[in-house]
Short mmCIF file of C-alpha atoms in Angstrom, two decimals:
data_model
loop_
_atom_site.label_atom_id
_atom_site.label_comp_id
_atom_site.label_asym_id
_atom_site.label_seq_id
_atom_site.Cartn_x
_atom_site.Cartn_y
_atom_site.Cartn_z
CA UNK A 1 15.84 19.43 8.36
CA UNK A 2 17.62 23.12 7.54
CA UNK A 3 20.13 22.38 10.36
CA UNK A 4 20.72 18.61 9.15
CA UNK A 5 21.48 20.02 5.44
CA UNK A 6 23.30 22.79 6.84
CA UNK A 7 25.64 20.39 8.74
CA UNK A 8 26.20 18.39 5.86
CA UNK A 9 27.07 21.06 3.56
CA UNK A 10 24.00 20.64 1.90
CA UNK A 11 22.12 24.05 2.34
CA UNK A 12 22.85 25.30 -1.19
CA UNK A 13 22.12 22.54 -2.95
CA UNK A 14 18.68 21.39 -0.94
CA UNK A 15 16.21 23.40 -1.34
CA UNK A 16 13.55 23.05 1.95
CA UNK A 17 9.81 24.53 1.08
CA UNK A 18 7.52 23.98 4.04
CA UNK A 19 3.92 25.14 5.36
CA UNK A 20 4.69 26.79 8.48
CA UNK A 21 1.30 25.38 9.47
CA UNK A 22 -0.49 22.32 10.97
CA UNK A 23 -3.02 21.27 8.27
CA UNK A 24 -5.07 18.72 10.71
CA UNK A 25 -6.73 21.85 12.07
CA UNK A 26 -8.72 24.45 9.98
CA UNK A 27 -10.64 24.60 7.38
CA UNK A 28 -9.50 22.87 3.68
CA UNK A 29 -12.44 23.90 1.84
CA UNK A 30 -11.19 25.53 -1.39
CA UNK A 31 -7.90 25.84 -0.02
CA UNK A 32 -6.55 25.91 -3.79
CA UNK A 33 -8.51 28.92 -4.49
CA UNK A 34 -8.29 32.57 -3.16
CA UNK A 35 -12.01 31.80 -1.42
CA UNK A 36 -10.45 28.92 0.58
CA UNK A 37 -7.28 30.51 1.22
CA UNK A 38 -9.44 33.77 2.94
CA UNK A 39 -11.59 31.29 4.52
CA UNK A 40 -8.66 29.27 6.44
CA UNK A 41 -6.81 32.98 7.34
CA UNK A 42 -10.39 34.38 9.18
CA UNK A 43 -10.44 30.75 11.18
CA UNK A 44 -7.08 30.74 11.87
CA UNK A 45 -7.21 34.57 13.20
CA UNK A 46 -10.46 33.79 15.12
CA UNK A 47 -9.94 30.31 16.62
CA UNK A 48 -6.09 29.86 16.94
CA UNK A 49 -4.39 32.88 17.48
CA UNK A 50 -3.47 34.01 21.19
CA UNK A 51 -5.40 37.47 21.61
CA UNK A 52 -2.73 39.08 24.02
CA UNK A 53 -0.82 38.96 20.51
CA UNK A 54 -1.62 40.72 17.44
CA UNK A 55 -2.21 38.11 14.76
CA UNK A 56 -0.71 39.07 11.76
CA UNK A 57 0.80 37.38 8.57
CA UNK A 58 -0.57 34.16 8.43
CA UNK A 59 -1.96 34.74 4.97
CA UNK A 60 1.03 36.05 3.61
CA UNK A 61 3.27 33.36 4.82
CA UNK A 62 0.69 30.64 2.94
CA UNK A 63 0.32 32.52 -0.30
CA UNK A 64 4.44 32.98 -0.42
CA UNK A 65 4.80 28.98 0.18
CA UNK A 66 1.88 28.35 -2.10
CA UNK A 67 3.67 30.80 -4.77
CA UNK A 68 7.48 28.87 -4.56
CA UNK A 69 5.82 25.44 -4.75
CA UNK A 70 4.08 26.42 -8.36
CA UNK A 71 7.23 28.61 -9.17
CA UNK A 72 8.65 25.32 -9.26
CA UNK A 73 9.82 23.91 -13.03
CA UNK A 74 8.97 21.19 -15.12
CA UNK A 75 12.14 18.69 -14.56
CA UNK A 76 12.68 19.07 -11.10
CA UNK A 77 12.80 16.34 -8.91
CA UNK A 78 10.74 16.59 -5.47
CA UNK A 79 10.86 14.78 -2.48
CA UNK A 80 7.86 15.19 0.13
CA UNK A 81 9.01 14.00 3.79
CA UNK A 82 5.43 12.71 5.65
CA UNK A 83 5.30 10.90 8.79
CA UNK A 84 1.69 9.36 9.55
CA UNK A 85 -0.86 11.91 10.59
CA UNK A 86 -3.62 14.09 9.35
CA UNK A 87 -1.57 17.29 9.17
CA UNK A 88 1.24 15.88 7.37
CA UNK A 89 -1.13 13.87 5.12
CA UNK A 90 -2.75 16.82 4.03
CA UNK A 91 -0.78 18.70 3.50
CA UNK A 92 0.85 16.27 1.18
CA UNK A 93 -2.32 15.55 -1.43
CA UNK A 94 -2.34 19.78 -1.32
CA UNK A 95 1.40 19.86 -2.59
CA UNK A 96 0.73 16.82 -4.91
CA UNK A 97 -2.30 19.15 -5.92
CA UNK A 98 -0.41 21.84 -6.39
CA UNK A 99 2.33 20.25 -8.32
CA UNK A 100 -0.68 18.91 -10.77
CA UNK A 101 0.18 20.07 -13.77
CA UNK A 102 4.11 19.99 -13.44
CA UNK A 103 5.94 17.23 -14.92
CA UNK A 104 8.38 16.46 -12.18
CA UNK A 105 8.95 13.38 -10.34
CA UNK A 106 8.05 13.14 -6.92
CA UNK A 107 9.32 10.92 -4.06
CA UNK A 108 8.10 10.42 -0.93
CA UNK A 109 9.70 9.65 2.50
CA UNK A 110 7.55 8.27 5.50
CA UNK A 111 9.24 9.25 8.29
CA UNK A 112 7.61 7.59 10.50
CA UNK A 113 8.34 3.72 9.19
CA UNK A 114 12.22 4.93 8.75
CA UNK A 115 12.14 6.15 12.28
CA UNK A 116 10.60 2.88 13.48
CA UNK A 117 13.09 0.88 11.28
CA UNK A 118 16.17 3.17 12.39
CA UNK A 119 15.84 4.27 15.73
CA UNK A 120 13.08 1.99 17.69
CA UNK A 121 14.46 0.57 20.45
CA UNK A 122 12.82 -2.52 21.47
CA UNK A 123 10.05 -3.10 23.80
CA UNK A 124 9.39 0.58 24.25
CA UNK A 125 6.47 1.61 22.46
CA UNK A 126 6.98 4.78 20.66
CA UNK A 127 5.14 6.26 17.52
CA UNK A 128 6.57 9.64 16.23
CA UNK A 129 3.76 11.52 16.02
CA UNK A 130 5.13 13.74 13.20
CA UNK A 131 8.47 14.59 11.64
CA UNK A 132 9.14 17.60 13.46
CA UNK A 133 9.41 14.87 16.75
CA UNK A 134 12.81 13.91 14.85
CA UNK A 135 15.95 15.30 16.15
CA UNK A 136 18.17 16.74 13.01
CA UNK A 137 21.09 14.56 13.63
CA UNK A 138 18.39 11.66 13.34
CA UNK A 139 16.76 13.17 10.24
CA UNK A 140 20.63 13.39 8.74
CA UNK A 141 20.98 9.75 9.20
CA UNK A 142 18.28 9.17 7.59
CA UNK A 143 19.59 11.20 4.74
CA UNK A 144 22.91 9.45 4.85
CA UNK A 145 21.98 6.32 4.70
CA UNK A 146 20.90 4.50 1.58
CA UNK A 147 16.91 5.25 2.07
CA UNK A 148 15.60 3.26 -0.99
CA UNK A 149 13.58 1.53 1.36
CA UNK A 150 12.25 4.24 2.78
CA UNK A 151 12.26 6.22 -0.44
CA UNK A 152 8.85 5.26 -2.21
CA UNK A 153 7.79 6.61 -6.10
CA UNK A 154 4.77 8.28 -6.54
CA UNK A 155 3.21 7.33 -9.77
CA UNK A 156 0.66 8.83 -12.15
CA UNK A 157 -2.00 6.47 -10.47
CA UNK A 158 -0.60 7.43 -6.91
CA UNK A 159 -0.76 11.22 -8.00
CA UNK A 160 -4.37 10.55 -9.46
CA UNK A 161 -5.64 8.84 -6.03
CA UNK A 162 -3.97 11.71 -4.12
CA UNK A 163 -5.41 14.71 -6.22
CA UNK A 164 -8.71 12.77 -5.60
CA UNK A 165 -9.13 12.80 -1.96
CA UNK A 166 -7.54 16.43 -2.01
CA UNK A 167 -10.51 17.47 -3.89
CA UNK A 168 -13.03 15.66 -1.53
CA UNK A 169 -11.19 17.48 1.35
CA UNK A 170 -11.91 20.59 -0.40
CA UNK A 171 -15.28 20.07 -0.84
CA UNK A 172 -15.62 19.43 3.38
CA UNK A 173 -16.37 22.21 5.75
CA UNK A 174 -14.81 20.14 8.60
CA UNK A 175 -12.36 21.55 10.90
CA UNK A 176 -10.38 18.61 11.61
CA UNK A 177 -9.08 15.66 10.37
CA UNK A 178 -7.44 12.80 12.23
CA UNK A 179 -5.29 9.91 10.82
CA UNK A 180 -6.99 6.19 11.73
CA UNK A 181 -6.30 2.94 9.80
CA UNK A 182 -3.84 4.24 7.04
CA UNK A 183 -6.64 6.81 5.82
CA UNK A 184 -7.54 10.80 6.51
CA UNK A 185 -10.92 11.11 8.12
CA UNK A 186 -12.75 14.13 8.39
CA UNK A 187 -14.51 14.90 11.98
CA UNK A 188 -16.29 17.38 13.82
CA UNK A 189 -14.08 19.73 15.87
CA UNK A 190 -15.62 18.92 19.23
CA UNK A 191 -14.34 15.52 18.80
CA UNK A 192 -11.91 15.11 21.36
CA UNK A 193 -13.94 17.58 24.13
CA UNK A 194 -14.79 14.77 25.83
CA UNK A 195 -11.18 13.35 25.85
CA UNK A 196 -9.66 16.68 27.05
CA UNK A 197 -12.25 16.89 29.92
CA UNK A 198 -11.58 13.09 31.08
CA UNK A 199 -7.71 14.13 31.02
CA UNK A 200 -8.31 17.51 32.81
CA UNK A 201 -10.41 15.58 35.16
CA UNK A 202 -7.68 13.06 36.25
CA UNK A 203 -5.26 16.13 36.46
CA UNK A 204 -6.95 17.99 38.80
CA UNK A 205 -7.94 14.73 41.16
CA UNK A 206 -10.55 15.17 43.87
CA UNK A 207 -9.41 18.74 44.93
CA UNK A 208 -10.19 20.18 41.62
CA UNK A 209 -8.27 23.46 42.28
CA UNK A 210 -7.49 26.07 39.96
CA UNK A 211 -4.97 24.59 37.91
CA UNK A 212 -2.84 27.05 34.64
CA UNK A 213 -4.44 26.08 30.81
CA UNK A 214 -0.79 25.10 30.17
CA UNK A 215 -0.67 22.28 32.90
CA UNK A 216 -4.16 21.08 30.76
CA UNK A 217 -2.44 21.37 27.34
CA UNK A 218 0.52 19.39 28.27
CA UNK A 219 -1.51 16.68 30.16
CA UNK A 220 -3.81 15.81 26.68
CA UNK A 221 -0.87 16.10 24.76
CA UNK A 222 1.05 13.77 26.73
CA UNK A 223 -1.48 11.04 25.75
CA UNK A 224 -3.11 12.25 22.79
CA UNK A 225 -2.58 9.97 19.41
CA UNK A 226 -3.00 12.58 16.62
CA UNK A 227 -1.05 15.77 15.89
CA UNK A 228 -3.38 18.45 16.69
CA UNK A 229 -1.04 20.97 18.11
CA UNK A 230 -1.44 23.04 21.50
CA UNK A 231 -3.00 25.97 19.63
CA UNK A 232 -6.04 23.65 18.85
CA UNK A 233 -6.70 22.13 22.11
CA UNK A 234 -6.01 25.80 23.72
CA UNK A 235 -8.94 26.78 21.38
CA UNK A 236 -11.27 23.58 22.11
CA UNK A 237 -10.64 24.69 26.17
CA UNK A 238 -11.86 27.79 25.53
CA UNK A 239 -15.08 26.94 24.06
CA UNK A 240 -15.41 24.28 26.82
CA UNK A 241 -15.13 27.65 29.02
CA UNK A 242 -17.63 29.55 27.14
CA UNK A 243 -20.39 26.41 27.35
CA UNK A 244 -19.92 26.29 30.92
CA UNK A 245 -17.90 22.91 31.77
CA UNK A 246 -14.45 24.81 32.79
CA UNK A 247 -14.67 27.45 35.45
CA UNK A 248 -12.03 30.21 34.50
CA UNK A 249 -9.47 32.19 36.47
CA UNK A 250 -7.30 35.28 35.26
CA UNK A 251 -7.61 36.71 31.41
CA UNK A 252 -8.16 34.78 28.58
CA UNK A 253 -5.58 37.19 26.33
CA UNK A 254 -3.14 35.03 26.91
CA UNK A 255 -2.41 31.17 28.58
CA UNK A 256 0.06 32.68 30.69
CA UNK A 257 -2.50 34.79 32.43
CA UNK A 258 -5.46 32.34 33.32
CA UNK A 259 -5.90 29.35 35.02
CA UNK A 260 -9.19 26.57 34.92
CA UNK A 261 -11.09 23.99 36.84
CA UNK A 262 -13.89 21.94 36.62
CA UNK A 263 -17.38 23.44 36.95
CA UNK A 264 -18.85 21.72 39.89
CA UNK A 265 -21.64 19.77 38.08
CA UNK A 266 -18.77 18.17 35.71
CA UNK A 267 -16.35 17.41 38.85
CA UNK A 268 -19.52 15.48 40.40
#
């Protein structure tokens, strides 16, 4: 989206504020206060960071973001781009949270139905799984072209209904949330174990051989229907590791350093 505004000569007029974050994962709980915000950091620099690098920053990075959006005055007009998953979902009723007691108006643009309306091609099924998917020349037509329809108003009752399921989100102690029927659903984070072993299963085939954690990644990405990012399922693999269903080879500091196949009772 910075490139598209760039290329339009838009860059100083636009102002972008984004989460560089992927809010599907993690823990939400009290995410508006500093107990949440420590909470999420520790999780994030035990479960998702690669240990061959030193985590650092994280926190930082979120307070600054969380500081510009209420640094933001009364009059202003703000448009939230949100394609349909859980990240991008929640991460919109935390900004419409945030934005509580500012009176601006706020727009939102679903990505996802403009990209279907703009760019589907027919009879090839394709869902964007979430706005970074979009190319930036794509995103610029969509900001070029008269996007009323795509361009939706969200009202004091929409901004009530949003701030309420933020605060039920803050109140889980879930991990991970998923996107199913138009709604946010909070689930346990071993959810998808069993998906990533029948998908590691049909990738290694009847030789099982030692095959790199990347190879795994890109294989349950390739058919996975949420946006969970690679850090995630990296992290999931690893605890599938520790409990005994992946055999490991190399050094788990890093993904470019070990590789993983099936225990034998699991390849059975």
């Amino acid at each position: 989206m910075q490139f598209a505004l760039k290329k339009m000569g838009l860059d100083k007029k636009e102002r972008i504020i984004f989460f560089n974050d992927i809010f599907s994962v993690g823990p939400v709980w009290k995410l508006s206060e500093e107990i949440g915000v420590k909470s999420r950091d520790e999780w994030m620099k035990q479960s998702m960071s690669d240990k061959f690098f030193e985590y650092n920053g994280y926190r930082e990075r979120f307070e600054m973001v969380m500081n510009q959006i209420n640094l933001i005055p009364d009059g202003e007009h703000v448009t939230i781009w949100v394609s349909d998953n859980a990240h991008e979902q929640t991460g919109m009723r935390y900004i419409v949270h945030l934005l509580k007691e500012k009176n601006i108006d706020i727009t939102m643009i679903n990505t996802t139905a403009a990209y279907k309306e703009l760019f589907q091609v027919k009879k090839v099924k394709y869902k964007v799984l979430h706005t970074g998917e979009i190319p930036s020349e794509k995103l610029q037509f969509i900001y070029e072209q008269d996007f009323g329809q795509f361009l939706t108003l969200i009202t004091d009752h929409d901004r009530e209904e949003l701030e309420r399921e933020w605060l039920s989100l803050g109140e889980s102690h879930e991990t991970l949330r998923v996107w199913r029927n138009g709604r946010l659903q909070s689930i346990t984070e071993d959810y998808y174990d069993d998906f990533i072993v029948k998908k590691a299963k049909r990738l290694f085939g009847k030789q099982n051989e030692f095959i790199s954690v990347a190879r795994v990644i890109g294989e349950v990405l390739g058919h996975l229907d949420q946006y969970l990012g690679d850090a995630f399922l990296e992290y999931r693999i690893r605890k599938l590791i520790n409990s005994g269903v992946f055999e490991l080879e190399g050094d788990l500091r890093s993904r470019c350093f070990y590789s993983l196949k099936l225990n034998r009772n699991e390849s059975d």
